[in-house]
PDB file of C-alpha atoms in Angstrom:
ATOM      1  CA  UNK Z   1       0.000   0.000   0.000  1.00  0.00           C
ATOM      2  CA  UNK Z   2       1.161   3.398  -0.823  1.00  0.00           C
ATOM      3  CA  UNK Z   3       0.156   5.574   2.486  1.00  0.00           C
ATOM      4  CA  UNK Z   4       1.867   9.088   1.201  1.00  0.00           C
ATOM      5  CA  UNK Z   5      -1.101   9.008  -1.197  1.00  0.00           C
ATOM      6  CA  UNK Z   6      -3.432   7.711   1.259  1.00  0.00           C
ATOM      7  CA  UNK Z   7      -2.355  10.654   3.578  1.00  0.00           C
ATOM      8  CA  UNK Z   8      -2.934  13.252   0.898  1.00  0.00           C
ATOM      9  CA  UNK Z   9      -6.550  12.654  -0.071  1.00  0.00           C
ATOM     10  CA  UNK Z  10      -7.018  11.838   3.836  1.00  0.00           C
ATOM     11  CA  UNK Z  11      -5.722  15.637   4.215  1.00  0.00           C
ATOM     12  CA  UNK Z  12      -7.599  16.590   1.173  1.00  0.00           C
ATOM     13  CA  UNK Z  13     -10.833  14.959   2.317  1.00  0.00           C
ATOM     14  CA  UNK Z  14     -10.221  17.134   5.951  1.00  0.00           C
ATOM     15  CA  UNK Z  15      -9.419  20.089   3.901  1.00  0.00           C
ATOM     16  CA  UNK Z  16     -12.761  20.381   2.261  1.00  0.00           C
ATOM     17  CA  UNK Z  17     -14.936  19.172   5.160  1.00  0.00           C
ATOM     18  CA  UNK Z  18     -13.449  22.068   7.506  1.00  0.00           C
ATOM     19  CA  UNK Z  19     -14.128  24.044   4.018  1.00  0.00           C
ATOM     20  CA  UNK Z  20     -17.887  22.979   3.556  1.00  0.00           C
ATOM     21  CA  UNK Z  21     -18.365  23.446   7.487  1.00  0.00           C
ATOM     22  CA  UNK Z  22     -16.928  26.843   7.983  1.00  0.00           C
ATOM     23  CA  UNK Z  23     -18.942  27.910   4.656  1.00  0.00           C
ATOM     24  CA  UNK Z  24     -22.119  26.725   6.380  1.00  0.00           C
ATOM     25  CA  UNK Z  25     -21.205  28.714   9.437  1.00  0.00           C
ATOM     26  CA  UNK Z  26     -20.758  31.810   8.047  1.00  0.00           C
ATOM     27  CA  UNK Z  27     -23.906  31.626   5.623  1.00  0.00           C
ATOM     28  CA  UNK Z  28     -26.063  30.579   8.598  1.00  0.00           C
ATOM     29  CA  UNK Z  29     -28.373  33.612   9.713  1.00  0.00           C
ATOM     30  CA  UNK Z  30     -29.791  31.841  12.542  1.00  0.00           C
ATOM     31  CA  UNK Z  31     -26.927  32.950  14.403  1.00  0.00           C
ATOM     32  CA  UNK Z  32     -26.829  36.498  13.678  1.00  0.00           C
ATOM     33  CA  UNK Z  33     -30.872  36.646  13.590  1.00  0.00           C
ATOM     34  CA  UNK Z  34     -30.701  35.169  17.723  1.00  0.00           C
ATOM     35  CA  UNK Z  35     -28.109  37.445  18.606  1.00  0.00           C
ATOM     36  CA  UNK Z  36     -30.046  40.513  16.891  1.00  0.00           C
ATOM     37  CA  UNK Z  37     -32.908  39.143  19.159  1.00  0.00           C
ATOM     38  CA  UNK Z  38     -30.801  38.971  22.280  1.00  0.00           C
ATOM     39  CA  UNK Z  39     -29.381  42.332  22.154  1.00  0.00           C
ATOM     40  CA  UNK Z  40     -32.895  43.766  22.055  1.00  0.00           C
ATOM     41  CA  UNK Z  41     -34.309  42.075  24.917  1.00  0.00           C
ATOM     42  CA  UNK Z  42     -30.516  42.947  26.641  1.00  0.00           C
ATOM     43  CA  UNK Z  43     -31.783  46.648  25.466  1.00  0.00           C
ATOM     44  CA  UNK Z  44     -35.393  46.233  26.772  1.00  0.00           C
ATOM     45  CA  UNK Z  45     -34.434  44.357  30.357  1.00  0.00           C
ATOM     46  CA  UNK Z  46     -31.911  47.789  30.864  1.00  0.00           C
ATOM     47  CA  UNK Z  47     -34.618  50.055  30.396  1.00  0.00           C
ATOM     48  CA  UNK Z  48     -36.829  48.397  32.101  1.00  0.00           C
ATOM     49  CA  UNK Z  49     -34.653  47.801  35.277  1.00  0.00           C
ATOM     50  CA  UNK Z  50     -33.858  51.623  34.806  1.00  0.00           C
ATOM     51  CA  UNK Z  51     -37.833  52.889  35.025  1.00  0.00           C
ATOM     52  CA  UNK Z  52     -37.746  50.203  38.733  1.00  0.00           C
ATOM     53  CA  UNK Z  53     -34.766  51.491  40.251  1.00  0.00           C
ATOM     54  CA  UNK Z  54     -33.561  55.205  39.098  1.00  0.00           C
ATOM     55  CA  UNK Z  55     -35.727  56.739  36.350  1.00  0.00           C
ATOM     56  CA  UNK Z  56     -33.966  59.978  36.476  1.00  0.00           C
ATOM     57  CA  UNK Z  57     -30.476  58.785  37.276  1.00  0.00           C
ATOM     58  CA  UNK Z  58     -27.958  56.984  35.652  1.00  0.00           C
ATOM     59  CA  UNK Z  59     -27.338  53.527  36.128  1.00  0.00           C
ATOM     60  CA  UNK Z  60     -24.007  50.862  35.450  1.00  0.00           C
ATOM     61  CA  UNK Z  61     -24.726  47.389  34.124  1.00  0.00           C
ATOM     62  CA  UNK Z  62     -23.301  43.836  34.036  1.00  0.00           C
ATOM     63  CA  UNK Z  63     -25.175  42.062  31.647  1.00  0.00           C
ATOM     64  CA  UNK Z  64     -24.937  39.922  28.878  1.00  0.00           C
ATOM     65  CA  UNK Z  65     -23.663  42.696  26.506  1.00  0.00           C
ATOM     66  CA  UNK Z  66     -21.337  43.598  28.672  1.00  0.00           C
ATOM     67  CA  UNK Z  67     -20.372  40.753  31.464  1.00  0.00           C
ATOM     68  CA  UNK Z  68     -17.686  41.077  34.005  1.00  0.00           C
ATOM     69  CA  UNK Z  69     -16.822  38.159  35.797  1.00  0.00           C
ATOM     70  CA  UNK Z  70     -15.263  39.573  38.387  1.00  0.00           C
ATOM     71  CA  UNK Z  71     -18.354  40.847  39.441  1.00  0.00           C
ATOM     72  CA  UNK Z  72     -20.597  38.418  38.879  1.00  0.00           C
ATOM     73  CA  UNK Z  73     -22.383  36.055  35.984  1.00  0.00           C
ATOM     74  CA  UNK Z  74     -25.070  36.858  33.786  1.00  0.00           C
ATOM     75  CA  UNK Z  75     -27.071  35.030  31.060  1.00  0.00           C
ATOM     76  CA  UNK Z  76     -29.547  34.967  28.852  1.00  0.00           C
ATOM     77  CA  UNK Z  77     -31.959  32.267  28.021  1.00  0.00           C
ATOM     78  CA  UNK Z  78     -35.051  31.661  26.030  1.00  0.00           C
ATOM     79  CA  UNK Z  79     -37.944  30.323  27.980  1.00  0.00           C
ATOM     80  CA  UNK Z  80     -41.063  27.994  26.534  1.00  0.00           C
ATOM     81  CA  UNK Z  81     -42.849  31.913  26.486  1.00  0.00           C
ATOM     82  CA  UNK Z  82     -40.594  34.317  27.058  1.00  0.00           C
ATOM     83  CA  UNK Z  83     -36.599  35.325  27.890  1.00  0.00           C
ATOM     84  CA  UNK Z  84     -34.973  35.533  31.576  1.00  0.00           C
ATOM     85  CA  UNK Z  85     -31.666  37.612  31.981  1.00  0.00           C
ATOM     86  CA  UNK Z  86     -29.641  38.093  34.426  1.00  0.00           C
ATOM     87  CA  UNK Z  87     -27.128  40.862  35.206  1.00  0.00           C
ATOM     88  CA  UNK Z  88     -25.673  43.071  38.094  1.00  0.00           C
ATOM     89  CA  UNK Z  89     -26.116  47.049  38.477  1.00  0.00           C
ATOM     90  CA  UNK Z  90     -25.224  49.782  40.836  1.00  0.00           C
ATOM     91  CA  UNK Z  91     -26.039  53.388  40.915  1.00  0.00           C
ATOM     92  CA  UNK Z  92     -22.637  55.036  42.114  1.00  0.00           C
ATOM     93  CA  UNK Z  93     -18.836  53.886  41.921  1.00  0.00           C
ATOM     94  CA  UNK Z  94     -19.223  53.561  45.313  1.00  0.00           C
ATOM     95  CA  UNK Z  95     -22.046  51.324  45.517  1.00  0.00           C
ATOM     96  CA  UNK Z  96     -21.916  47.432  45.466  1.00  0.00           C
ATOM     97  CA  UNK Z  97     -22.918  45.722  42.748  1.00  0.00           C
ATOM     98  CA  UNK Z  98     -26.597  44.573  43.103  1.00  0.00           C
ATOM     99  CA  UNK Z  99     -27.898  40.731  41.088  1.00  0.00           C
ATOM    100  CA  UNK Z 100     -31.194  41.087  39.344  1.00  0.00           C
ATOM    101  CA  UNK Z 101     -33.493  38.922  37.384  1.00  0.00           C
ATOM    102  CA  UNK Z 102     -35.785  39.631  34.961  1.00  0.00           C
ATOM    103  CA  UNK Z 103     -38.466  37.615  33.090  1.00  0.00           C
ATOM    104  CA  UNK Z 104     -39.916  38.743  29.989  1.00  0.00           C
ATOM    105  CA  UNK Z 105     -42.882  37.158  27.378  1.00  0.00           C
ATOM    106  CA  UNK Z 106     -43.121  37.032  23.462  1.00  0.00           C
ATOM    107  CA  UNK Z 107     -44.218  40.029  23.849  1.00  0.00           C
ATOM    108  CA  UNK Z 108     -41.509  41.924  25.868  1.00  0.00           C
ATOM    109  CA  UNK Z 109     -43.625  42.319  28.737  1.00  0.00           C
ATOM    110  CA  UNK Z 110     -41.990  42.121  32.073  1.00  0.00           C
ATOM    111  CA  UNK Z 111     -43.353  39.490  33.720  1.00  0.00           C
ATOM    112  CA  UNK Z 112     -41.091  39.657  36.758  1.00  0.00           C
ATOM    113  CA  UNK Z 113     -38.137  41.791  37.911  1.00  0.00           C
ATOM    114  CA  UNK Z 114     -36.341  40.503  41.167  1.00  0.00           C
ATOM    115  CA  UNK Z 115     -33.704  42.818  42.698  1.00  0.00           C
ATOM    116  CA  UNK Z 116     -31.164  42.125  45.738  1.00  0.00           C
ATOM    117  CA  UNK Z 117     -30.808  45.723  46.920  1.00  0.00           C
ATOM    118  CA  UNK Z 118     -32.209  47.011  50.570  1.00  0.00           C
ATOM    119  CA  UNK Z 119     -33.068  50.155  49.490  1.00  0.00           C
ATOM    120  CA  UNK Z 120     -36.596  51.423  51.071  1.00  0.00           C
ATOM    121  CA  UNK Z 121     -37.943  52.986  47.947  1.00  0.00           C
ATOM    122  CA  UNK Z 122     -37.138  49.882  46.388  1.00  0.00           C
ATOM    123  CA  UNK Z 123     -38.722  47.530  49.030  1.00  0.00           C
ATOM    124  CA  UNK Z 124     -41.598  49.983  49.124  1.00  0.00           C
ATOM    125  CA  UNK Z 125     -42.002  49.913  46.009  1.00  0.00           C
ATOM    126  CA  UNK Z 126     -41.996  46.237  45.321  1.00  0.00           C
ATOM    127  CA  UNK Z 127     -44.878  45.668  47.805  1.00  0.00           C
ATOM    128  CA  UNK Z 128     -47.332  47.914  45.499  1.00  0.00           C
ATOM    129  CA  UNK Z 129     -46.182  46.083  42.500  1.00  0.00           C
ATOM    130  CA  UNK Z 130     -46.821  42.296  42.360  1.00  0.00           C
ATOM    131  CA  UNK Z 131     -44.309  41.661  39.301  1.00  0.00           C
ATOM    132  CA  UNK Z 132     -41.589  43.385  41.524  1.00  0.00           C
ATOM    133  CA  UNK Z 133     -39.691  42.007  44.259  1.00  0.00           C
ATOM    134  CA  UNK Z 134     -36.957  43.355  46.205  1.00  0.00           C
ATOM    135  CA  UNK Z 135     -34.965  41.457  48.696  1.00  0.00           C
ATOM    136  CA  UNK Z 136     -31.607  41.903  51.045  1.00  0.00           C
TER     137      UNK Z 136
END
């Protein structure tokens, strides 16, 4: 048996599946169309968090379009009706990072919004709205 030509079309056989693959990958736009998707309900779960905890202040994020491990993980995931994220925020430098939770339908409609922060407007706030919860 000759194996130098064995080895070539083996190589050649690799060469074009890796070819045909990355082709596939790159023409795929399921991939691009889910991330497009993502990045809006990213978009949607920051404002919404913002109009909850300081509407007329500005606030920092960790979240899935812009994680931080050192501070925490975050995600994204697609539900049977819906999306959850996950992220961190504070208001000032000098203000710990605080988890939240969101869950949102089809529709981007906030289902629920679950904070870890002790502030009293926040807690107050929560108890009048039953999609909001706030917790130490």
């Amino acid at each position: 048996m000759n194996h130098k030509v064995g080895r070539i079309v083996f190589a050649f056989a690799i060469g074009i599946a890796l070819a045909l693959y990355g082709y596939d990958r790159v023409t795929d736009p399921l991939p691009r169309q889910q991330r497009i998707e993502e990045e809006a309900v990213v978009s949607l779960a920051r404002d919404i968090l913002k109009s909850f905890i300081a509407p007329d202040s500005t606030l920092q994020f960790v979240d899935p379009l812009r994680p931080d491990r050192k501070i925490g993980k975050v995600y994204i995931y697609p539900t049977e009706d819906g999306w959850e994220v996950s992220g961190h925020y504070r208001r000032r430098e000098q203000d710990p990072w605080h988890p939240w939770l969101m869950s949102v339908d089809a529709s981007m409609r906030l289902q629920s919004l679950l904070v870890r922060d002790e502030n009293p407007q926040l807690v107050a706030r929560a108890s009048a709205d039953p999609r909001f919860s706030a917790e130490p």
